[in-house]
Coordinates of C-alpha atoms and ligand atoms in Angstrom, one line a residue:
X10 CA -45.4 42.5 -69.1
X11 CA -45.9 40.6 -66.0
X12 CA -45.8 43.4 -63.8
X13 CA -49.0 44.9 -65.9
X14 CA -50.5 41.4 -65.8
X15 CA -50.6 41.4 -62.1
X16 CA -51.2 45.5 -61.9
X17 CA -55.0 45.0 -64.1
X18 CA -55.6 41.5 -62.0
X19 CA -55.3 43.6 -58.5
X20 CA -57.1 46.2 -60.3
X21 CA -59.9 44.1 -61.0
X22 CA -59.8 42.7 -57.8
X23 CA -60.1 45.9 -56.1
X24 CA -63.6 47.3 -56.1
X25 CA -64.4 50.3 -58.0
X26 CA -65.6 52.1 -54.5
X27 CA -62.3 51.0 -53.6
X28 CA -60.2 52.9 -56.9
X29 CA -63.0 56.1 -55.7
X30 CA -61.8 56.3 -52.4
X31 CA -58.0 55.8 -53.1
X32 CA -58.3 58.4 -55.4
X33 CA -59.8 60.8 -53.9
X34 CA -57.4 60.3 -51.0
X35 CA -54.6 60.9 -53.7
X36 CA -56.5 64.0 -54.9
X37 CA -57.5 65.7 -51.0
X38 CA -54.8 65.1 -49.3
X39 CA -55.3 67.5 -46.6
X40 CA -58.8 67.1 -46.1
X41 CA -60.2 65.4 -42.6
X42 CA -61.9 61.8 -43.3
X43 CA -65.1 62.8 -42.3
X44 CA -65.3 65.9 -45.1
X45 CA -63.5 63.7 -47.4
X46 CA -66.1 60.6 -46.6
X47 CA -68.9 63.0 -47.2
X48 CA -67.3 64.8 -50.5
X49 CA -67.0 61.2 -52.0
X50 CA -70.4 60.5 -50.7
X51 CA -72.2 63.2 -52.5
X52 CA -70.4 62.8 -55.8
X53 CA -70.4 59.4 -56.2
X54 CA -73.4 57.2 -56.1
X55 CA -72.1 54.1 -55.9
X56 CA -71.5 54.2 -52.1
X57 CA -74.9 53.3 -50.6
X58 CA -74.2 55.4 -47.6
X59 CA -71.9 57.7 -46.0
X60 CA -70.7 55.6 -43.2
X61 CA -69.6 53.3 -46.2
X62 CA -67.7 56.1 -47.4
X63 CA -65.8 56.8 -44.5
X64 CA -64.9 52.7 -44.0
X65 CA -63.1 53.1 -47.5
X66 CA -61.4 56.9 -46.4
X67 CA -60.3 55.0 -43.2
X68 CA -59.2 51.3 -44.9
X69 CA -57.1 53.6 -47.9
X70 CA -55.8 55.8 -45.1
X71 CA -55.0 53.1 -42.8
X72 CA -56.8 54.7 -39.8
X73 CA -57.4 53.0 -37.5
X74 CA -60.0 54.4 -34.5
X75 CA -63.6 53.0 -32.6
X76 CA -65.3 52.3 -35.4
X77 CA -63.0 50.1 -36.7
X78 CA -63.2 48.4 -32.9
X79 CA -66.8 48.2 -33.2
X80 CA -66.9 46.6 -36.6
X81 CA -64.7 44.0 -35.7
X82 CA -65.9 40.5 -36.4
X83 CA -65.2 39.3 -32.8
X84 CA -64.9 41.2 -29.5
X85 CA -62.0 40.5 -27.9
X86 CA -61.6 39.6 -24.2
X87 CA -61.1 43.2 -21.9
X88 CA -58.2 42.2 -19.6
X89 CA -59.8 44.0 -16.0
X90 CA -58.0 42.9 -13.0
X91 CA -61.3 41.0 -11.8
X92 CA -61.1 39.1 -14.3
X93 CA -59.8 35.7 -13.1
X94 CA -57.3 34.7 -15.9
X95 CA -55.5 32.2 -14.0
X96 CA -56.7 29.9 -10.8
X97 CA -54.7 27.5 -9.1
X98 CA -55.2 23.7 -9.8
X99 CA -57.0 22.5 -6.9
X100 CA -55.7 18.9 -5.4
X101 CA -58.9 17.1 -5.3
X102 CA -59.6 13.3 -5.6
X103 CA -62.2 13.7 -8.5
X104 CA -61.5 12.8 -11.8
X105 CA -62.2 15.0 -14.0
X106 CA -62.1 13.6 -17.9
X107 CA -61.9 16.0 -20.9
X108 CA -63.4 14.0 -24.5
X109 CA -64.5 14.8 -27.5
X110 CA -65.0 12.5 -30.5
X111 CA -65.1 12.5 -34.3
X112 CA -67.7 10.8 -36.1
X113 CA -68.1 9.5 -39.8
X114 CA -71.3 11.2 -41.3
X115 CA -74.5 8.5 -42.5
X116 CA -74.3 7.9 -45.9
X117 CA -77.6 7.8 -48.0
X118 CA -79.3 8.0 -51.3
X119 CA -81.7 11.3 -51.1
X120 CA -83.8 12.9 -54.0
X121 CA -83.2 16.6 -53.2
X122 CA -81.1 19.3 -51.0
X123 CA -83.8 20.1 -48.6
X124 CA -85.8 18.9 -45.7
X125 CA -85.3 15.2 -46.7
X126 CA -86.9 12.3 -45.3
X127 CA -84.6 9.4 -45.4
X128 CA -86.1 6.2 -45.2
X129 CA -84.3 3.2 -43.8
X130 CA -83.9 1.5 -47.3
X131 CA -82.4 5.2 -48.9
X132 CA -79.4 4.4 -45.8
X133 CA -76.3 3.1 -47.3
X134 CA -73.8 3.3 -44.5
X135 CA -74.3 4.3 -40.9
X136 CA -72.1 6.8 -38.8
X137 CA -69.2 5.5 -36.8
X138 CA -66.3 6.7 -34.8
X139 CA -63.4 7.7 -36.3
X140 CA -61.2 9.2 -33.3
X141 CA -61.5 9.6 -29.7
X142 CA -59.4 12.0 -27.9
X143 CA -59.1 12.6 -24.0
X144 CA -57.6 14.1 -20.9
X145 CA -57.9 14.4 -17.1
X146 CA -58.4 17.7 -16.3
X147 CA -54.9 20.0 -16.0
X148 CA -52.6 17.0 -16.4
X149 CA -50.8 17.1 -19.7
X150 CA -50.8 13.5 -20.8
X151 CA -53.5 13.3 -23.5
X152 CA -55.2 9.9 -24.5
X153 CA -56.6 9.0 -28.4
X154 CA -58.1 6.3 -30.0
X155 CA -58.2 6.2 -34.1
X156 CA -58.7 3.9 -36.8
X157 CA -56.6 2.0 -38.9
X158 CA -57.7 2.7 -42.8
X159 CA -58.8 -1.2 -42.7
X160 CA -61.5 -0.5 -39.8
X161 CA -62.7 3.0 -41.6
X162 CA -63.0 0.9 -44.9
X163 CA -64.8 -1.7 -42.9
X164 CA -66.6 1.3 -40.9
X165 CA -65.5 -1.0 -37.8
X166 CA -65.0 1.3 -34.8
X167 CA -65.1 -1.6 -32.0
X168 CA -61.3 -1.5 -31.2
X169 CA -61.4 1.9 -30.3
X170 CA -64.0 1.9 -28.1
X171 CA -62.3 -0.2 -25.1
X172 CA -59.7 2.7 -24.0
X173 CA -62.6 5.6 -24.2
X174 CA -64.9 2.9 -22.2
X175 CA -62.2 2.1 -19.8
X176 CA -61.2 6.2 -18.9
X177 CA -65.5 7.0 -18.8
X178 CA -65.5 3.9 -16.6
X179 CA -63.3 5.7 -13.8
X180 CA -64.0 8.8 -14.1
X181 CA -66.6 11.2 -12.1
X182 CA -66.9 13.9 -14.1
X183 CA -67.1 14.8 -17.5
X184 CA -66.6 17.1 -19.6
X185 CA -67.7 17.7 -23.3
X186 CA -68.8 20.3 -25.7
X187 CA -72.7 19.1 -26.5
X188 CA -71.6 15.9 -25.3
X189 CA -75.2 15.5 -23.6
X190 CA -76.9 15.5 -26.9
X191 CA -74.4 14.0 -29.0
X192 CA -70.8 12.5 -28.1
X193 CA -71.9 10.6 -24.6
X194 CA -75.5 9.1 -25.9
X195 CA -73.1 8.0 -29.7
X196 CA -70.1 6.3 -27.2
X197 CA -73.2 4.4 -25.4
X198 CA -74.5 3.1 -28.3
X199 CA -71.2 1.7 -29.6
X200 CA -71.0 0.3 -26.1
X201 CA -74.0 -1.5 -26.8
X202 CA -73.4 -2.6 -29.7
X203 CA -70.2 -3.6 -29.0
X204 CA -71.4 -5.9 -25.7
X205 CA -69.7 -3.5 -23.0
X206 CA -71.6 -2.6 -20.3
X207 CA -72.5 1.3 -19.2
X208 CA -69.4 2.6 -18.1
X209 CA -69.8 3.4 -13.8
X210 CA -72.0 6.7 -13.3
X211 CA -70.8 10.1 -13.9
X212 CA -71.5 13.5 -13.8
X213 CA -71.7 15.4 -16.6
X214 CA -70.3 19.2 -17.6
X215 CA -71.7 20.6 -20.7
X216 CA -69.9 23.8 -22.2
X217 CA -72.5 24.3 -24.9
X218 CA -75.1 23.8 -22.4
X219 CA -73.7 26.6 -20.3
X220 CA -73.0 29.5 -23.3
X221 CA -76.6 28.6 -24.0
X222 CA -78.4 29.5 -20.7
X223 CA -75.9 31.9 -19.9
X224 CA -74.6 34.0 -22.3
X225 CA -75.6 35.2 -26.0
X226 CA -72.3 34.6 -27.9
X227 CA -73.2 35.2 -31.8
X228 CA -72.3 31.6 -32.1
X229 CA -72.3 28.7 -29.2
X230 CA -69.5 26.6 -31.7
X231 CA -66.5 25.8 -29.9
X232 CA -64.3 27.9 -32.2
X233 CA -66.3 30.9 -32.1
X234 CA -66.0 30.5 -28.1
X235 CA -62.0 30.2 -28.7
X236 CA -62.2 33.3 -30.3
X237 CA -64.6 35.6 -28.2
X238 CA -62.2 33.8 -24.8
X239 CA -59.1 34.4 -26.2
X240 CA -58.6 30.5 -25.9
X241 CA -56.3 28.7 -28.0
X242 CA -57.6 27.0 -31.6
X243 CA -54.8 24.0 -31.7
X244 CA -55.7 22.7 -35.6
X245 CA -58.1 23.7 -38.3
X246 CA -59.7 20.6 -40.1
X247 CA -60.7 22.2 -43.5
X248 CA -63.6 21.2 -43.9
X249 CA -65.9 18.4 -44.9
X250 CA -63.0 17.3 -47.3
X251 CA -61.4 16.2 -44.0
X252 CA -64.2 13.9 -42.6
X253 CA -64.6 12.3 -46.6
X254 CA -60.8 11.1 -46.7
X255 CA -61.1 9.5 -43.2
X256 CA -64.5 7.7 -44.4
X257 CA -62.5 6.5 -47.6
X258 CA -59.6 5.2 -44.7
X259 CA -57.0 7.6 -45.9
X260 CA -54.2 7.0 -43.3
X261 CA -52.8 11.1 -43.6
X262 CA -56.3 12.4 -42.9
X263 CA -56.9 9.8 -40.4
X264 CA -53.9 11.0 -38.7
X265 CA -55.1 14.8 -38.9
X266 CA -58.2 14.1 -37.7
X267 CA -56.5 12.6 -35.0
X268 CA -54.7 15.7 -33.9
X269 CA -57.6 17.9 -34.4
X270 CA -59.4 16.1 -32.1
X271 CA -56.7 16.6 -29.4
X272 CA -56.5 19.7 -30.7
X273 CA -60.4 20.2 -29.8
X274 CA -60.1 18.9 -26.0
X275 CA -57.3 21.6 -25.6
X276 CA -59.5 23.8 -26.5
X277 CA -62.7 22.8 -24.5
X278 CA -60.4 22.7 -21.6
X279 CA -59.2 26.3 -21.9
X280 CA -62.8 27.2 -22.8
X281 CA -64.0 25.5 -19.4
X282 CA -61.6 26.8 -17.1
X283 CA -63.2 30.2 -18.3
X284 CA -66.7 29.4 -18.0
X285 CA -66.3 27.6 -14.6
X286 CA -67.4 30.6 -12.3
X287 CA -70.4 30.6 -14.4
X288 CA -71.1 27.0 -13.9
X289 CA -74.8 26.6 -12.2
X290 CA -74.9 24.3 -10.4
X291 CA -71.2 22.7 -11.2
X292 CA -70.7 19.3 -9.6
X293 CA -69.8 19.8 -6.1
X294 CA -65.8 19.8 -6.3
X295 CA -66.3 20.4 -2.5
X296 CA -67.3 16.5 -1.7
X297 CA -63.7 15.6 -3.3
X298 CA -61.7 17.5 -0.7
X299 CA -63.1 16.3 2.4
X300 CA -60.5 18.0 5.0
X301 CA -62.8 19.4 7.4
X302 CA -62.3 22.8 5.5
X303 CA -65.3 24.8 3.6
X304 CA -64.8 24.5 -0.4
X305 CA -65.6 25.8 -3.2
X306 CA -68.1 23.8 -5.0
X307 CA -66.6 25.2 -8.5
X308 CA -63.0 24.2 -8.1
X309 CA -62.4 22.9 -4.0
X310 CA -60.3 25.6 -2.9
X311 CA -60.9 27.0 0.5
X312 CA -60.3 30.6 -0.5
X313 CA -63.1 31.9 -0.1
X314 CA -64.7 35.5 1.1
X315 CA -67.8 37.6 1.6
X316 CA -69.0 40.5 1.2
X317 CA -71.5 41.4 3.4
X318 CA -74.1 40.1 0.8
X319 CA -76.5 37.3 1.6
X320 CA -78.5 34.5 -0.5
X321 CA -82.1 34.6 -0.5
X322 CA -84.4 31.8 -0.9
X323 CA -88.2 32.1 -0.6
X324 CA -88.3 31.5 3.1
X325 CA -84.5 31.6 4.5
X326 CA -81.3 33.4 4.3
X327 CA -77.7 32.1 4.0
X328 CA -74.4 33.8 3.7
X329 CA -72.7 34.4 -0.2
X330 CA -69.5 33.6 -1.1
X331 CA -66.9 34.2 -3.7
X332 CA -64.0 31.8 -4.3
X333 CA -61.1 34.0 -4.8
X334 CA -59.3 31.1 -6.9
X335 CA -61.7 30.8 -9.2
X336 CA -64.2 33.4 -8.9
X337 CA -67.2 31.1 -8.8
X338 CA -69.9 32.3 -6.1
X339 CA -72.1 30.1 -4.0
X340 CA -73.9 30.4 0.1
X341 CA -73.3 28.7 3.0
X342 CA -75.4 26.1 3.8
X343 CA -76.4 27.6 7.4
X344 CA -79.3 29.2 8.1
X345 CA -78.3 33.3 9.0
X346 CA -81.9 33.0 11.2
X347 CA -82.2 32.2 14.7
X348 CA -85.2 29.6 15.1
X349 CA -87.7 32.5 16.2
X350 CA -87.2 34.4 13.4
X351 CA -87.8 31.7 11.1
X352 CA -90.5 31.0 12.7
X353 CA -92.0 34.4 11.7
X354 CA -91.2 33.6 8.4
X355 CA -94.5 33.2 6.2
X356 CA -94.4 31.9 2.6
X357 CA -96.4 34.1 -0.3
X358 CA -99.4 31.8 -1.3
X359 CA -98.5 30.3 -4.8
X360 CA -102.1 30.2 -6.3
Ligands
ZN426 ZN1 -63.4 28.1 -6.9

């Protein structure tokens, strides 16, 4: 009784396209997808077209060929032997912070779903920072500030602001996902508001600042980038549910959205070390290993090599380069032209 229970629930479940095609498959055996695919097609007018007809020959059939490839949600990563999977950690004397935070969203009284304007009396509480999570660059120690369910009740985030201001205070670069926009410009006004002075200059990487002006991924969200890299995804947060139960100071979600935080820098440091080549212009790593020794502005190695092809600026010439640690390409900074033919060099009239 059960069994039939559960039989006419799947059955219900499954589509009637779905029953079409697995009979059919049942019924033609013998016959190639394609012909099959195109016999359904024509009999049946439920399927809106015939390449719909052959998805549902192929997913009954459990074949398996391009199209499937092509259809797939995500492209994965090709694995050519140019592709620089993994460069050496460079010694340098730079440090290089990894940070991302969580914030708790504004709360506010609104009349309707879309295009609201909240006005300052319609604000019931403001955002704050639940967790902080971050880590110099390739060392494994990771460092996290969260709060205790009294400060989330209290929407007090000004304990955990010392240890992010202290690591931001040291460090000279770093590196976020929209941290330009959003996590660096929140932490300074906690800062503020907490009485701490800015923090001493950095420089600053932006990973969703890069996948924007260089690439077209079909989403710039870190966890789309995990996916199309074929970086690791540490935790999952579930949700908005998640961010809710920390506002509320649940200690358990506080906890989780501790670790999905460190969970997140893992991630943005695997997704960096892959966009690095593609860095322009990444802070000069070559000014932290000062040895006498030509660098690589990407990552400071010195292993370096040309081939044959030169940079071209409107009115000079300079050598290109590839790092072979990294793969990152950049020029030398010396002129390839004697004085007299730079002399002869004449610049195009702009207007
Ligand atoms: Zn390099």
């Amino acid at each position: 009784m059960l069994r039939l229970a559960i039989n006419l629930y799947n059955m219900r479940k499954k589509s009637q396209n779905r029953l079409i095609a697995e009979d059919y498959c049942e019924r033609f055996k013998d016959e190639k997808d394609y012909t099959l695919a195109k016999r359904i097609y024509e009999e049946n007018d439920t399927f809106t077209s015939l390449e719909q007809a052959r998805d549902y020959v192929r997913l009954t059939r459990g074949h398996r060929g391009d199209r499937d490839k092509k259809y797939a949600t995500v492209p994965k990563p090709l694995n050519f032997d140019t592709t620089n999977t993994k460069p050496k950690v460079v010694n340098t004397s730079a440090k290089v912070l990894v940070l991302d935070i969580e914030t708790a969203p504004m709360m506010a009284f609104v009349w309707g779903m879309w295009k609201q304007n909240v006005y300052l009396d319609q604000l019931v509480n403001d955002w704050f920072v639940l967790t902080w999570a971050a880590k110099w660059l390739f060392e494994d120690k990771v460092y996290s500030g969260k709060l205790t369910s009294k400060e989330a009740i209290n929407k007090d985030d000004s304990r955990i602001m010392k240890g992010i201001w202290e690591m931001l205070n040291v460090a000279d670069i770093v590196i976020t996902h929209n941290g330009d926009k959003f996590d660096l410009p929140k932490l300074n006004t906690r800062f503020l508001m907490c009485g701490l002075n800015p923090p001493m200059p950095y420089q600053t990487i932006d990973t969703l600042k890069i996948v924007k002006s260089q690439f077209k991924f079909s989403s710039n969200k870190q966890e789309f980038l995990n996916i199309s890299l074929g970086t690791d995804r540490k935790v999952d947060t579930g949700g908005f549910k998640l961010w809710e139960a920390c506002y509320k100071g649940e200690k358990a979600s506080l906890d989780l959205m501790e670790k999905y935080n460190i969970g997140d820098i893992l991630s943005l440091e695997a997704n960096y070390i892959k966009l690095r080549p593609y860095i322009k212009p990444h802070p000069n790593m070559g000014l932290f290993v000062l040895d006498g020794n030509e660098r690589c502005p990407s990552c400071g190695s010195n292993e370096l090599s040309e081939n044959g092809k030169d940079y071209h600026t409107t009115v000079n010439v300079f050598e290109a380069v590839r790092c072979n640690n990294c793969g990152a390409v950049g020029r030398r900074r010396k002129s390839k032209l004697t004085v007299s033919e730079r002399r002869n060099v004449l610049s195009s009239s702009p207007r």
